[in-house]
Amino acid sequence: MAEKTETARARTHAVLSYHDYSPGARRYRALHLVVLGAGLVAVALSSVEGLSPIIDRTLPVIILIVSGVFLAEYIARLWTAPEDGRFANLSPPAARLRWALTGTGLIGLLAVVPAFTVTTGTIQADSDAAAVFCILWVLKLGLYAPAMGTLARVISNERATLASVLIIFVIVLIAAGTATHILERNVQKQLFGSIPAALWWAVVTLTTTGYGDVVPQTVGGKMVGSVVMVSGIIVLALMTGILATGFSEEERRREYLRVWDQVTKVPMFNELGTVTVSEIVGKLRVRHYPTRFVVVRRGEPGDSMFFISEGEVEVRLPHGSVKLAQGGFFGEMALLDRLPRSATIATTQPTTLLVLYASDFYEVASHIPSLVESVEREARRRRAENEANQGRSPGL
Ligand code: CMP
């Protein structure tokens, strides 16, 4: 019985952790987003005055329902806290307490507060409460969104490069602020009378925001302004480049780990040595499909082949159907024969596939001949089987 509870707890923890790709976890995430979206719209609208009475009466009900869902989620997260790797060496009550005191736990708890304010009638159109809940709920979304974790990793990985660009930013900022202060102070005493005042103009110009509330009037001031504007574009371009490259690198690393996880479930990859496997891992992509999803259609051109790491697919051929289970592969014939797809293939259950695109397939073929040989052998067998079955089909 205790074991049963523990599996249910581990399962719930996985579903809530955002790293699970099972249909249940995906449905939960979609539902969570819909509920959050509805809650945000309701909270934002509750700050608008003069809405029709019916909307005014409906909004608190929506906020109450959303808070109810968040309360249930908070309780579930509290219950599953002992499954969190960070608290592995703590007793279940201690793990729950530790989780409740983390930023995630505290925000999770605060996100439930709107329910109380609504039931006590304290949420009003002109109160700040609506705005605060809006922020809290959006924060809640950010806490669990994988992109936030990625951003944190990217900033940490690229901190040295980002810091050097920031130093350039600060140098230009202070130099421009000081120069315009000297050049403009006699003409615009109020706006450039001190270095901090001139810095406001420098920040607005360097970030390319350009409110236009402070404008240099002397020739010297305008020349400094031109340099600051061009520097601003360069600094922003550098920042964008660093972050974009960092993001794509991080995503590539994550994809590598996701693929590696799935590759171990395909026996034909396990037979290759670690070095060879690591070579092919970089070329595979993980795709999760729900039940009855058509992955390839007969007659369409084929640009990839698939390995089944989890689940099962049905190959629908003109003379009947065949099932392919975990470890199997399909879509190789179009790549080898350069012909359209010979069958339609659909999933019969939630399925995870590893996709190998044509360009990578031909590269793998030249590097790992043993793998492609077994793929070719099976393709020959399939072709012969299909031809034999076609010959036997009535009317042919
Ligand atoms: P392709 O022709 O690219 O797309 C359809 C796929 O169905 C095909 O590659 C094979 O991978 C698979 N297929 C075709 N015939 C059979 C068969 N007899 N048994 C199992 N799989 C098959």
PDB file of C-alpha atoms in Angstrom, residues 111-213:
ATOM      1  CA  ALA A 111      -0.884  32.923  -5.735  1.00  0.00           C
ATOM      2  CA  VAL A 112      -3.775  31.357  -3.836  1.00  0.00           C
ATOM      3  CA  VAL A 113      -4.500  34.543  -1.856  1.00  0.00           C
ATOM      4  CA  PRO A 114      -6.859  36.074  -4.476  1.00  0.00           C
ATOM      5  CA  ALA A 115      -9.436  33.451  -3.449  1.00  0.00           C
ATOM      6  CA  PHE A 116      -9.576  34.931   0.052  1.00  0.00           C
ATOM      7  CA  THR A 117      -9.727  38.533  -1.126  1.00  0.00           C
ATOM      8  CA  VAL A 118     -12.576  37.659  -3.468  1.00  0.00           C
ATOM      9  CA  THR A 119     -14.567  35.779  -0.856  1.00  0.00           C
ATOM     10  CA  THR A 120     -14.114  38.633   1.606  1.00  0.00           C
ATOM     11  CA  GLY A 121     -15.060  41.093  -1.150  1.00  0.00           C
ATOM     12  CA  THR A 122     -11.826  43.081  -0.920  1.00  0.00           C
ATOM     13  CA  ILE A 123     -10.864  42.922  -4.605  1.00  0.00           C
ATOM     14  CA  GLN A 124     -12.025  46.194  -6.115  1.00  0.00           C
ATOM     15  CA  ALA A 125     -11.614  47.849  -9.450  1.00  0.00           C
ATOM     16  CA  ASP A 126      -9.369  50.623  -8.177  1.00  0.00           C
ATOM     17  CA  SER A 127      -7.382  48.547  -5.671  1.00  0.00           C
ATOM     18  CA  ASP A 128      -3.783  47.524  -6.282  1.00  0.00           C
ATOM     19  CA  ALA A 129      -4.689  43.969  -5.337  1.00  0.00           C
ATOM     20  CA  ALA A 130      -5.646  43.117  -8.927  1.00  0.00           C
ATOM     21  CA  ALA A 131      -2.291  44.321 -10.241  1.00  0.00           C
ATOM     22  CA  VAL A 132      -0.360  42.464  -7.530  1.00  0.00           C
ATOM     23  CA  PHE A 133      -2.137  39.189  -8.338  1.00  0.00           C
ATOM     24  CA  CYS A 134      -1.514  39.722 -12.005  1.00  0.00           C
ATOM     25  CA  ILE A 135       2.233  39.929 -11.264  1.00  0.00           C
ATOM     26  CA  LEU A 136       2.143  36.935  -8.913  1.00  0.00           C
ATOM     27  CA  TRP A 137       0.358  34.720 -11.411  1.00  0.00           C
ATOM     28  CA  VAL A 138       2.683  35.672 -14.223  1.00  0.00           C
ATOM     29  CA  LEU A 139       5.649  34.987 -11.913  1.00  0.00           C
ATOM     30  CA  LYS A 140       4.182  31.571 -11.195  1.00  0.00           C
ATOM     31  CA  LEU A 141       4.154  30.867 -14.906  1.00  0.00           C
ATOM     32  CA  GLY A 142       7.768  32.007 -15.218  1.00  0.00           C
ATOM     33  CA  LEU A 143       8.907  29.810 -12.315  1.00  0.00           C
ATOM     34  CA  TYR A 144       7.859  26.592 -14.006  1.00  0.00           C
ATOM     35  CA  ALA A 145       8.449  27.550 -17.633  1.00  0.00           C
ATOM     36  CA  PRO A 146      11.572  25.700 -18.880  1.00  0.00           C
ATOM     37  CA  ALA A 147      12.595  28.889 -20.745  1.00  0.00           C
ATOM     38  CA  MET A 148      13.307  30.642 -17.421  1.00  0.00           C
ATOM     39  CA  GLY A 149      15.692  27.875 -16.394  1.00  0.00           C
ATOM     40  CA  THR A 150      17.355  28.108 -19.805  1.00  0.00           C
ATOM     41  CA  LEU A 151      17.699  31.891 -19.510  1.00  0.00           C
ATOM     42  CA  ALA A 152      19.291  31.555 -16.069  1.00  0.00           C
ATOM     43  CA  ARG A 153      21.766  28.960 -17.444  1.00  0.00           C
ATOM     44  CA  VAL A 154      22.567  31.133 -20.487  1.00  0.00           C
ATOM     45  CA  ILE A 155      23.234  34.199 -18.319  1.00  0.00           C
ATOM     46  CA  SER A 156      25.421  32.123 -16.028  1.00  0.00           C
ATOM     47  CA  ASN A 157      27.333  30.510 -18.952  1.00  0.00           C
ATOM     48  CA  GLU A 158      27.846  33.790 -20.766  1.00  0.00           C
ATOM     49  CA  ARG A 159      28.454  35.970 -17.719  1.00  0.00           C
ATOM     50  CA  ALA A 160      32.034  36.856 -18.656  1.00  0.00           C
ATOM     51  CA  THR A 161      31.093  37.943 -22.207  1.00  0.00           C
ATOM     52  CA  LEU A 162      27.988  39.769 -20.988  1.00  0.00           C
ATOM     53  CA  ALA A 163      30.070  41.527 -18.335  1.00  0.00           C
ATOM     54  CA  SER A 164      32.566  42.799 -20.922  1.00  0.00           C
ATOM     55  CA  VAL A 165      29.741  44.238 -23.049  1.00  0.00           C
ATOM     56  CA  LEU A 166      28.209  45.786 -19.918  1.00  0.00           C
ATOM     57  CA  ILE A 167      31.562  47.413 -19.154  1.00  0.00           C
ATOM     58  CA  ILE A 168      31.575  48.984 -22.645  1.00  0.00           C
ATOM     59  CA  PHE A 169      28.005  50.139 -21.945  1.00  0.00           C
ATOM     60  CA  VAL A 170      29.022  51.761 -18.648  1.00  0.00           C
ATOM     61  CA  ILE A 171      32.135  53.411 -20.179  1.00  0.00           C
ATOM     62  CA  VAL A 172      30.111  54.981 -23.029  1.00  0.00           C
ATOM     63  CA  LEU A 173      27.357  55.955 -20.589  1.00  0.00           C
ATOM     64  CA  ILE A 174      29.617  57.786 -18.139  1.00  0.00           C
ATOM     65  CA  ALA A 175      31.773  59.376 -20.843  1.00  0.00           C
ATOM     66  CA  ALA A 176      28.676  60.607 -22.728  1.00  0.00           C
ATOM     67  CA  GLY A 177      26.933  61.807 -19.542  1.00  0.00           C
ATOM     68  CA  THR A 178      30.001  63.760 -18.414  1.00  0.00           C
ATOM     69  CA  ALA A 179      30.729  65.225 -21.870  1.00  0.00           C
ATOM     70  CA  THR A 180      27.155  66.435 -22.441  1.00  0.00           C
ATOM     71  CA  HIS A 181      27.060  67.840 -18.907  1.00  0.00           C
ATOM     72  CA  ILE A 182      30.099  70.002 -19.778  1.00  0.00           C
ATOM     73  CA  LEU A 183      28.775  70.936 -23.225  1.00  0.00           C
ATOM     74  CA  GLU A 184      25.115  71.567 -22.373  1.00  0.00           C
ATOM     75  CA  ARG A 185      25.031  72.833 -18.772  1.00  0.00           C
ATOM     76  CA  ASN A 186      25.152  76.510 -19.760  1.00  0.00           C
ATOM     77  CA  VAL A 187      22.330  76.147 -22.294  1.00  0.00           C
ATOM     78  CA  GLN A 188      20.057  73.704 -20.406  1.00  0.00           C
ATOM     79  CA  LYS A 189      20.919  74.060 -16.723  1.00  0.00           C
ATOM     80  CA  GLN A 190      17.933  72.104 -15.473  1.00  0.00           C
ATOM     81  CA  LEU A 191      18.399  69.063 -17.725  1.00  0.00           C
ATOM     82  CA  PHE A 192      22.205  68.837 -17.892  1.00  0.00           C
ATOM     83  CA  GLY A 193      23.148  70.796 -14.741  1.00  0.00           C
ATOM     84  CA  SER A 194      24.634  67.738 -13.013  1.00  0.00           C
ATOM     85  CA  ILE A 195      26.271  64.516 -14.198  1.00  0.00           C
ATOM     86  CA  PRO A 196      23.441  62.294 -12.803  1.00  0.00           C
ATOM     87  CA  ALA A 197      20.890  64.458 -14.687  1.00  0.00           C
ATOM     88  CA  ALA A 198      22.916  64.136 -17.910  1.00  0.00           C
ATOM     89  CA  LEU A 199      23.187  60.364 -17.316  1.00  0.00           C
ATOM     90  CA  TRP A 200      19.409  60.051 -17.699  1.00  0.00           C
ATOM     91  CA  TRP A 201      19.713  61.434 -21.241  1.00  0.00           C
ATOM     92  CA  ALA A 202      22.690  59.106 -21.892  1.00  0.00           C
ATOM     93  CA  VAL A 203      20.750  56.005 -20.739  1.00  0.00           C
ATOM     94  CA  VAL A 204      17.681  56.924 -22.813  1.00  0.00           C
ATOM     95  CA  THR A 205      19.843  57.487 -25.900  1.00  0.00           C
ATOM     96  CA  LEU A 206      22.271  54.590 -25.429  1.00  0.00           C
ATOM     97  CA  THR A 207      19.457  52.061 -25.044  1.00  0.00           C
ATOM     98  CA  THR A 208      17.953  53.532 -28.259  1.00  0.00           C
ATOM     99  CA  THR A 209      14.744  54.329 -26.332  1.00  0.00           C
ATOM    100  CA  GLY A 210      14.822  58.051 -27.140  1.00  0.00           C
ATOM    101  CA  TYR A 211      11.895  59.518 -25.166  1.00  0.00           C
ATOM    102  CA  GLY A 212      12.785  62.926 -26.514  1.00  0.00           C
ATOM    103  CA  ASP A 213      12.206  64.603 -23.116  1.00  0.00           C
TER     104      ASP A 213
END
